[in-house]
mmCIF file of C-alpha atoms in Angstrom:
data_model
loop_
_atom_site.group_PDB
_atom_site.id
_atom_site.type_symbol
_atom_site.label_atom_id
_atom_site.label_comp_id
_atom_site.label_asym_id
_atom_site.label_seq_id
_atom_site.Cartn_x
_atom_site.Cartn_y
_atom_site.Cartn_z
ATOM 1 C CA UNK O 1 0.000 0.000 0.000
ATOM 2 C CA UNK O 2 1.304 3.445 -0.859
ATOM 3 C CA UNK O 3 -0.139 6.453 0.933
ATOM 4 C CA UNK O 4 0.426 9.905 -0.615
ATOM 5 C CA UNK O 5 -0.196 13.263 1.050
ATOM 6 C CA UNK O 6 -0.289 16.674 -0.645
ATOM 7 C CA UNK O 7 1.481 19.128 -0.901
ATOM 8 C CA UNK O 8 4.662 17.458 0.359
ATOM 9 C CA UNK O 9 3.847 14.263 -1.504
ATOM 10 C CA UNK O 10 4.931 12.419 1.574
ATOM 11 C CA UNK O 11 4.357 8.702 1.331
ATOM 12 C CA UNK O 12 4.582 5.626 3.390
ATOM 13 C CA UNK O 13 4.832 2.083 2.175
ATOM 14 C CA UNK O 14 3.175 -0.476 4.373
ATOM 15 C CA UNK O 15 4.164 -4.002 3.364
ATOM 16 C CA UNK O 16 0.898 -5.987 3.452
ATOM 17 C CA UNK O 17 1.689 -9.156 1.475
ATOM 18 C CA UNK O 18 1.611 -11.346 4.575
ATOM 19 C CA UNK O 19 -1.679 -9.970 5.914
ATOM 20 C CA UNK O 20 -4.384 -12.479 5.176
ATOM 21 C CA UNK O 21 -7.620 -10.987 6.458
ATOM 22 C CA UNK O 22 -9.477 -7.706 6.213
ATOM 23 C CA UNK O 23 -9.453 -7.258 10.003
ATOM 24 C CA UNK O 24 -5.672 -7.682 10.163
ATOM 25 C CA UNK O 25 -5.280 -5.218 7.291
ATOM 26 C CA UNK O 26 -7.542 -2.709 9.038
ATOM 27 C CA UNK O 27 -5.484 -3.023 12.233
ATOM 28 C CA UNK O 28 -2.251 -2.592 10.282
ATOM 29 C CA UNK O 29 -3.545 0.544 8.560
ATOM 30 C CA UNK O 30 -4.773 1.924 11.895
ATOM 31 C CA UNK O 31 -1.482 1.245 13.697
ATOM 32 C CA UNK O 32 0.906 2.284 10.911
ATOM 33 C CA UNK O 33 -0.906 5.080 9.079
ATOM 34 C CA UNK O 34 -4.124 6.452 10.599
ATOM 35 C CA UNK O 35 -2.626 6.820 14.077
ATOM 36 C CA UNK O 36 -0.076 9.267 12.594
ATOM 37 C CA UNK O 37 -2.084 11.096 9.925
ATOM 38 C CA UNK O 38 -5.742 10.801 10.881
ATOM 39 C CA UNK O 39 -8.688 9.326 8.986
ATOM 40 C CA UNK O 40 -8.521 9.471 5.192
ATOM 41 C CA UNK O 41 -11.118 11.339 3.156
ATOM 42 C CA UNK O 42 -10.575 8.967 0.218
ATOM 43 C CA UNK O 43 -8.709 5.722 -0.435
ATOM 44 C CA UNK O 44 -7.835 4.672 -3.985
ATOM 45 C CA UNK O 45 -7.197 0.933 -4.133
ATOM 46 C CA UNK O 46 -6.213 -1.484 -6.882
ATOM 47 C CA UNK O 47 -9.131 -3.775 -5.971
ATOM 48 C CA UNK O 48 -7.201 -5.770 -3.388
ATOM 49 C CA UNK O 49 -9.743 -8.228 -1.921
ATOM 50 C CA UNK O 50 -8.721 -7.219 1.609
ATOM 51 C CA UNK O 51 -9.642 -3.602 0.852
ATOM 52 C CA UNK O 52 -12.872 -4.510 -0.952
ATOM 53 C CA UNK O 53 -14.325 -6.651 1.853
ATOM 54 C CA UNK O 54 -17.615 -5.872 3.590
ATOM 55 C CA UNK O 55 -15.750 -5.159 6.854
ATOM 56 C CA UNK O 56 -13.472 -2.639 5.148
ATOM 57 C CA UNK O 57 -16.389 -0.936 3.351
ATOM 58 C CA UNK O 58 -18.469 -0.716 6.546
ATOM 59 C CA UNK O 59 -15.523 0.570 8.571
ATOM 60 C CA UNK O 60 -14.808 3.411 6.171
ATOM 61 C CA UNK O 61 -18.461 4.166 5.591
ATOM 62 C CA UNK O 62 -18.800 4.849 9.311
ATOM 63 C CA UNK O 63 -15.878 7.332 9.131
ATOM 64 C CA UNK O 64 -17.070 8.971 5.907
ATOM 65 C CA UNK O 65 -14.096 7.734 3.874
ATOM 66 C CA UNK O 66 -14.771 7.297 0.163
ATOM 67 C CA UNK O 67 -13.414 4.030 -1.264
ATOM 68 C CA UNK O 68 -12.418 4.226 -4.934
ATOM 69 C CA UNK O 69 -11.114 1.325 -6.972
ATOM 70 C CA UNK O 70 -8.875 1.467 -10.024
ATOM 71 C CA UNK O 71 -6.987 -0.800 -12.362
ATOM 72 C CA UNK O 72 -3.190 -0.682 -12.248
ATOM 73 C CA UNK O 73 -1.675 1.635 -14.898
ATOM 74 C CA UNK O 74 -5.149 2.662 -16.062
ATOM 75 C CA UNK O 75 -5.075 6.149 -17.648
ATOM 76 C CA UNK O 76 -8.094 7.346 -15.659
ATOM 77 C CA UNK O 77 -6.600 6.169 -12.354
ATOM 78 C CA UNK O 78 -4.865 8.446 -9.895
ATOM 79 C CA UNK O 79 -1.967 9.730 -12.009
ATOM 80 C CA UNK O 80 -0.080 10.988 -8.962
ATOM 81 C CA UNK O 81 -0.062 7.548 -7.363
ATOM 82 C CA UNK O 82 0.973 5.877 -10.629
ATOM 83 C CA UNK O 83 3.853 8.367 -11.097
ATOM 84 C CA UNK O 84 4.885 7.871 -7.472
ATOM 85 C CA UNK O 85 4.922 4.095 -7.832
ATOM 86 C CA UNK O 86 6.959 4.360 -11.056
ATOM 87 C CA UNK O 87 9.498 6.638 -9.313
ATOM 88 C CA UNK O 88 9.741 4.222 -6.390
ATOM 89 C CA UNK O 89 10.255 1.285 -8.769
ATOM 90 C CA UNK O 90 13.084 3.199 -10.473
ATOM 91 C CA UNK O 91 14.752 3.989 -7.133
ATOM 92 C CA UNK O 92 14.342 0.376 -6.019
ATOM 93 C CA UNK O 93 15.961 -0.877 -9.235
ATOM 94 C CA UNK O 94 18.899 1.513 -8.800
ATOM 95 C CA UNK O 95 19.455 0.322 -5.227
ATOM 96 C CA UNK O 96 19.428 -3.306 -6.412
ATOM 97 C CA UNK O 97 21.622 -2.560 -9.438
ATOM 98 C CA UNK O 98 24.753 -2.043 -7.373
ATOM 99 C CA UNK O 99 25.144 -5.756 -6.623
ATOM 100 C CA UNK O 100 24.594 -5.686 -2.887
ATOM 101 C CA UNK O 101 24.766 -9.358 -1.967
ATOM 102 C CA UNK O 102 21.890 -10.456 0.228
ATOM 103 C CA UNK O 103 23.556 -13.259 2.140
ATOM 104 C CA UNK O 104 22.321 -14.338 5.531
ATOM 105 C CA UNK O 105 25.876 -14.958 6.792
ATOM 106 C CA UNK O 106 26.756 -11.311 6.052
ATOM 107 C CA UNK O 107 23.781 -9.988 7.965
ATOM 108 C CA UNK O 108 21.790 -9.140 4.850
ATOM 109 C CA UNK O 109 18.571 -10.857 3.936
ATOM 110 C CA UNK O 110 16.910 -11.932 0.721
ATOM 111 C CA UNK O 111 13.712 -10.172 1.845
ATOM 112 C CA UNK O 112 13.186 -7.099 -0.374
ATOM 113 C CA UNK O 113 11.167 -5.409 2.392
ATOM 114 C CA UNK O 114 14.387 -4.660 4.250
ATOM 115 C CA UNK O 115 15.312 -2.222 1.461
ATOM 116 C CA UNK O 116 12.176 -0.093 1.934
ATOM 117 C CA UNK O 117 13.774 2.283 4.489
ATOM 118 C CA UNK O 118 16.636 2.988 2.040
ATOM 119 C CA UNK O 119 14.121 3.584 -0.727
ATOM 120 C CA UNK O 120 12.103 5.912 1.509
ATOM 121 C CA UNK O 121 15.047 8.089 2.543
ATOM 122 C CA UNK O 122 16.225 8.213 -1.093
ATOM 123 C CA UNK O 123 12.854 9.443 -2.261
ATOM 124 C CA UNK O 124 12.257 11.906 0.571
ATOM 125 C CA UNK O 125 15.680 13.525 0.171
ATOM 126 C CA UNK O 126 15.469 13.955 -3.626
ATOM 127 C CA UNK O 127 14.467 17.293 -5.130
ATOM 128 C CA UNK O 128 11.233 16.991 -7.132
ATOM 129 C CA UNK O 129 10.661 19.007 -10.292
ATOM 130 C CA UNK O 130 7.047 19.867 -9.447
ATOM 131 C CA UNK O 131 7.922 21.567 -6.126
ATOM 132 C CA UNK O 132 11.655 22.258 -6.560
ATOM 133 C CA UNK O 133 12.012 20.950 -2.992
ATOM 134 C CA UNK O 134 12.501 17.634 -1.269
ATOM 135 C CA UNK O 135 9.464 16.018 0.374
ATOM 136 C CA UNK O 136 11.427 16.076 3.662
ATOM 137 C CA UNK O 137 11.780 19.882 3.489
ATOM 138 C CA UNK O 138 8.081 20.313 2.723
ATOM 139 C CA UNK O 139 7.007 17.927 5.457
ATOM 140 C CA UNK O 140 9.472 18.653 8.271
ATOM 141 C CA UNK O 141 11.352 21.793 7.257
ATOM 142 C CA UNK O 142 14.730 20.037 7.048
ATOM 143 C CA UNK O 143 16.494 17.297 5.110
ATOM 144 C CA UNK O 144 17.667 14.178 6.920
ATOM 145 C CA UNK O 145 21.385 13.546 7.289
ATOM 146 C CA UNK O 146 22.129 10.842 4.749
ATOM 147 C CA UNK O 147 24.588 7.983 5.188
ATOM 148 C CA UNK O 148 26.680 9.119 2.208
ATOM 149 C CA UNK O 149 26.970 12.604 3.775
ATOM 150 C CA UNK O 150 28.603 11.179 6.865
ATOM 151 C CA UNK O 151 30.787 8.344 5.550
ATOM 152 C CA UNK O 152 34.338 8.718 6.811
ATOM 153 C CA UNK O 153 36.881 8.749 4.005
ATOM 154 C CA UNK O 154 39.865 8.160 6.310
ATOM 155 C CA UNK O 155 38.971 4.613 7.382
ATOM 156 C CA UNK O 156 41.456 2.084 6.043
ATOM 157 C CA UNK O 157 40.602 -1.158 7.853
ATOM 158 C CA UNK O 158 36.917 -1.940 8.192
ATOM 159 C CA UNK O 159 34.882 -5.139 8.139
ATOM 160 C CA UNK O 160 34.523 -6.465 4.548
ATOM 161 C CA UNK O 161 30.716 -6.367 4.687
ATOM 162 C CA UNK O 162 30.799 -2.787 5.995
ATOM 163 C CA UNK O 163 33.184 -1.898 3.158
ATOM 164 C CA UNK O 164 30.800 -3.407 0.551
ATOM 165 C CA UNK O 165 27.829 -1.603 2.088
ATOM 166 C CA UNK O 166 29.801 1.681 2.118
ATOM 167 C CA UNK O 167 30.606 1.164 -1.577
ATOM 168 C CA UNK O 168 26.952 0.575 -2.432
ATOM 169 C CA UNK O 169 25.920 3.757 -0.604
ATOM 170 C CA UNK O 170 28.621 5.800 -2.349
ATOM 171 C CA UNK O 171 27.670 4.487 -5.807
ATOM 172 C CA UNK O 172 23.928 4.915 -5.361
#
Protein backbone atom coordinates (compact mmCIF):
# COMPACT_ATOMS: atom_id res chain seq x y z
CA UNK A 1 0.00 0.00 0.00
CA UNK A 2 1.30 3.44 -0.86
CA UNK A 3 -0.14 6.45 0.93
CA UNK A 4 0.43 9.90 -0.62
CA UNK A 5 -0.20 13.26 1.05
CA UNK A 6 -0.29 16.67 -0.65
CA UNK A 7 1.48 19.13 -0.90
CA UNK A 8 4.66 17.46 0.36
CA UNK A 9 3.85 14.26 -1.50
CA UNK A 10 4.93 12.42 1.57
CA UNK A 11 4.36 8.70 1.33
CA UNK A 12 4.58 5.63 3.39
CA UNK A 13 4.83 2.08 2.17
CA UNK A 14 3.17 -0.48 4.37
CA UNK A 15 4.16 -4.00 3.36
CA UNK A 16 0.90 -5.99 3.45
CA UNK A 17 1.69 -9.16 1.47
CA UNK A 18 1.61 -11.35 4.57
CA UNK A 19 -1.68 -9.97 5.91
CA UNK A 20 -4.38 -12.48 5.18
CA UNK A 21 -7.62 -10.99 6.46
CA UNK A 22 -9.48 -7.71 6.21
CA UNK A 23 -9.45 -7.26 10.00
CA UNK A 24 -5.67 -7.68 10.16
CA UNK A 25 -5.28 -5.22 7.29
CA UNK A 26 -7.54 -2.71 9.04
CA UNK A 27 -5.48 -3.02 12.23
CA UNK A 28 -2.25 -2.59 10.28
CA UNK A 29 -3.55 0.54 8.56
CA UNK A 30 -4.77 1.92 11.90
CA UNK A 31 -1.48 1.24 13.70
CA UNK A 32 0.91 2.28 10.91
CA UNK A 33 -0.91 5.08 9.08
CA UNK A 34 -4.12 6.45 10.60
CA UNK A 35 -2.63 6.82 14.08
CA UNK A 36 -0.08 9.27 12.59
CA UNK A 37 -2.08 11.10 9.93
CA UNK A 38 -5.74 10.80 10.88
CA UNK A 39 -8.69 9.33 8.99
CA UNK A 40 -8.52 9.47 5.19
CA UNK A 41 -11.12 11.34 3.16
CA UNK A 42 -10.57 8.97 0.22
CA UNK A 43 -8.71 5.72 -0.43
CA UNK A 44 -7.84 4.67 -3.98
CA UNK A 45 -7.20 0.93 -4.13
CA UNK A 46 -6.21 -1.48 -6.88
CA UNK A 47 -9.13 -3.77 -5.97
CA UNK A 48 -7.20 -5.77 -3.39
CA UNK A 49 -9.74 -8.23 -1.92
CA UNK A 50 -8.72 -7.22 1.61
CA UNK A 51 -9.64 -3.60 0.85
CA UNK A 52 -12.87 -4.51 -0.95
CA UNK A 53 -14.32 -6.65 1.85
CA UNK A 54 -17.62 -5.87 3.59
CA UNK A 55 -15.75 -5.16 6.85
CA UNK A 56 -13.47 -2.64 5.15
CA UNK A 57 -16.39 -0.94 3.35
CA UNK A 58 -18.47 -0.72 6.55
CA UNK A 59 -15.52 0.57 8.57
CA UNK A 60 -14.81 3.41 6.17
CA UNK A 61 -18.46 4.17 5.59
CA UNK A 62 -18.80 4.85 9.31
CA UNK A 63 -15.88 7.33 9.13
CA UNK A 64 -17.07 8.97 5.91
CA UNK A 65 -14.10 7.73 3.87
CA UNK A 66 -14.77 7.30 0.16
CA UNK A 67 -13.41 4.03 -1.26
CA UNK A 68 -12.42 4.23 -4.93
CA UNK A 69 -11.11 1.32 -6.97
CA UNK A 70 -8.88 1.47 -10.02
CA UNK A 71 -6.99 -0.80 -12.36
CA UNK A 72 -3.19 -0.68 -12.25
CA UNK A 73 -1.68 1.64 -14.90
CA UNK A 74 -5.15 2.66 -16.06
CA UNK A 75 -5.07 6.15 -17.65
CA UNK A 76 -8.09 7.35 -15.66
CA UNK A 77 -6.60 6.17 -12.35
CA UNK A 78 -4.86 8.45 -9.89
CA UNK A 79 -1.97 9.73 -12.01
CA UNK A 80 -0.08 10.99 -8.96
CA UNK A 81 -0.06 7.55 -7.36
CA UNK A 82 0.97 5.88 -10.63
CA UNK A 83 3.85 8.37 -11.10
CA UNK A 84 4.88 7.87 -7.47
CA UNK A 85 4.92 4.09 -7.83
CA UNK A 86 6.96 4.36 -11.06
CA UNK A 87 9.50 6.64 -9.31
CA UNK A 88 9.74 4.22 -6.39
CA UNK A 89 10.26 1.29 -8.77
CA UNK A 90 13.08 3.20 -10.47
CA UNK A 91 14.75 3.99 -7.13
CA UNK A 92 14.34 0.38 -6.02
CA UNK A 93 15.96 -0.88 -9.23
CA UNK A 94 18.90 1.51 -8.80
CA UNK A 95 19.45 0.32 -5.23
CA UNK A 96 19.43 -3.31 -6.41
CA UNK A 97 21.62 -2.56 -9.44
CA UNK A 98 24.75 -2.04 -7.37
CA UNK A 99 25.14 -5.76 -6.62
CA UNK A 100 24.59 -5.69 -2.89
CA UNK A 101 24.77 -9.36 -1.97
CA UNK A 102 21.89 -10.46 0.23
CA UNK A 103 23.56 -13.26 2.14
CA UNK A 104 22.32 -14.34 5.53
CA UNK A 105 25.88 -14.96 6.79
CA UNK A 106 26.76 -11.31 6.05
CA UNK A 107 23.78 -9.99 7.96
CA UNK A 108 21.79 -9.14 4.85
CA UNK A 109 18.57 -10.86 3.94
CA UNK A 110 16.91 -11.93 0.72
CA UNK A 111 13.71 -10.17 1.85
CA UNK A 112 13.19 -7.10 -0.37
CA UNK A 113 11.17 -5.41 2.39
CA UNK A 114 14.39 -4.66 4.25
CA UNK A 115 15.31 -2.22 1.46
CA UNK A 116 12.18 -0.09 1.93
CA UNK A 117 13.77 2.28 4.49
CA UNK A 118 16.64 2.99 2.04
CA UNK A 119 14.12 3.58 -0.73
CA UNK A 120 12.10 5.91 1.51
CA UNK A 121 15.05 8.09 2.54
CA UNK A 122 16.22 8.21 -1.09
CA UNK A 123 12.85 9.44 -2.26
CA UNK A 124 12.26 11.91 0.57
CA UNK A 125 15.68 13.53 0.17
CA UNK A 126 15.47 13.95 -3.63
CA UNK A 127 14.47 17.29 -5.13
CA UNK A 128 11.23 16.99 -7.13
CA UNK A 129 10.66 19.01 -10.29
CA UNK A 130 7.05 19.87 -9.45
CA UNK A 131 7.92 21.57 -6.13
CA UNK A 132 11.66 22.26 -6.56
CA UNK A 133 12.01 20.95 -2.99
CA UNK A 134 12.50 17.63 -1.27
CA UNK A 135 9.46 16.02 0.37
CA UNK A 136 11.43 16.08 3.66
CA UNK A 137 11.78 19.88 3.49
CA UNK A 138 8.08 20.31 2.72
CA UNK A 139 7.01 17.93 5.46
CA UNK A 140 9.47 18.65 8.27
CA UNK A 141 11.35 21.79 7.26
CA UNK A 142 14.73 20.04 7.05
CA UNK A 143 16.49 17.30 5.11
CA UNK A 144 17.67 14.18 6.92
CA UNK A 145 21.39 13.55 7.29
CA UNK A 146 22.13 10.84 4.75
CA UNK A 147 24.59 7.98 5.19
CA UNK A 148 26.68 9.12 2.21
CA UNK A 149 26.97 12.60 3.77
CA UNK A 150 28.60 11.18 6.86
CA UNK A 151 30.79 8.34 5.55
CA UNK A 152 34.34 8.72 6.81
CA UNK A 153 36.88 8.75 4.01
CA UNK A 154 39.86 8.16 6.31
CA UNK A 155 38.97 4.61 7.38
CA UNK A 156 41.46 2.08 6.04
CA UNK A 157 40.60 -1.16 7.85
CA UNK A 158 36.92 -1.94 8.19
CA UNK A 159 34.88 -5.14 8.14
CA UNK A 160 34.52 -6.46 4.55
CA UNK A 161 30.72 -6.37 4.69
CA UNK A 162 30.80 -2.79 5.99
CA UNK A 163 33.18 -1.90 3.16
CA UNK A 164 30.80 -3.41 0.55
CA UNK A 165 27.83 -1.60 2.09
CA UNK A 166 29.80 1.68 2.12
CA UNK A 167 30.61 1.16 -1.58
CA UNK A 168 26.95 0.57 -2.43
CA UNK A 169 25.92 3.76 -0.60
CA UNK A 170 28.62 5.80 -2.35
CA UNK A 171 27.67 4.49 -5.81
CA UNK A 172 23.93 4.92 -5.36
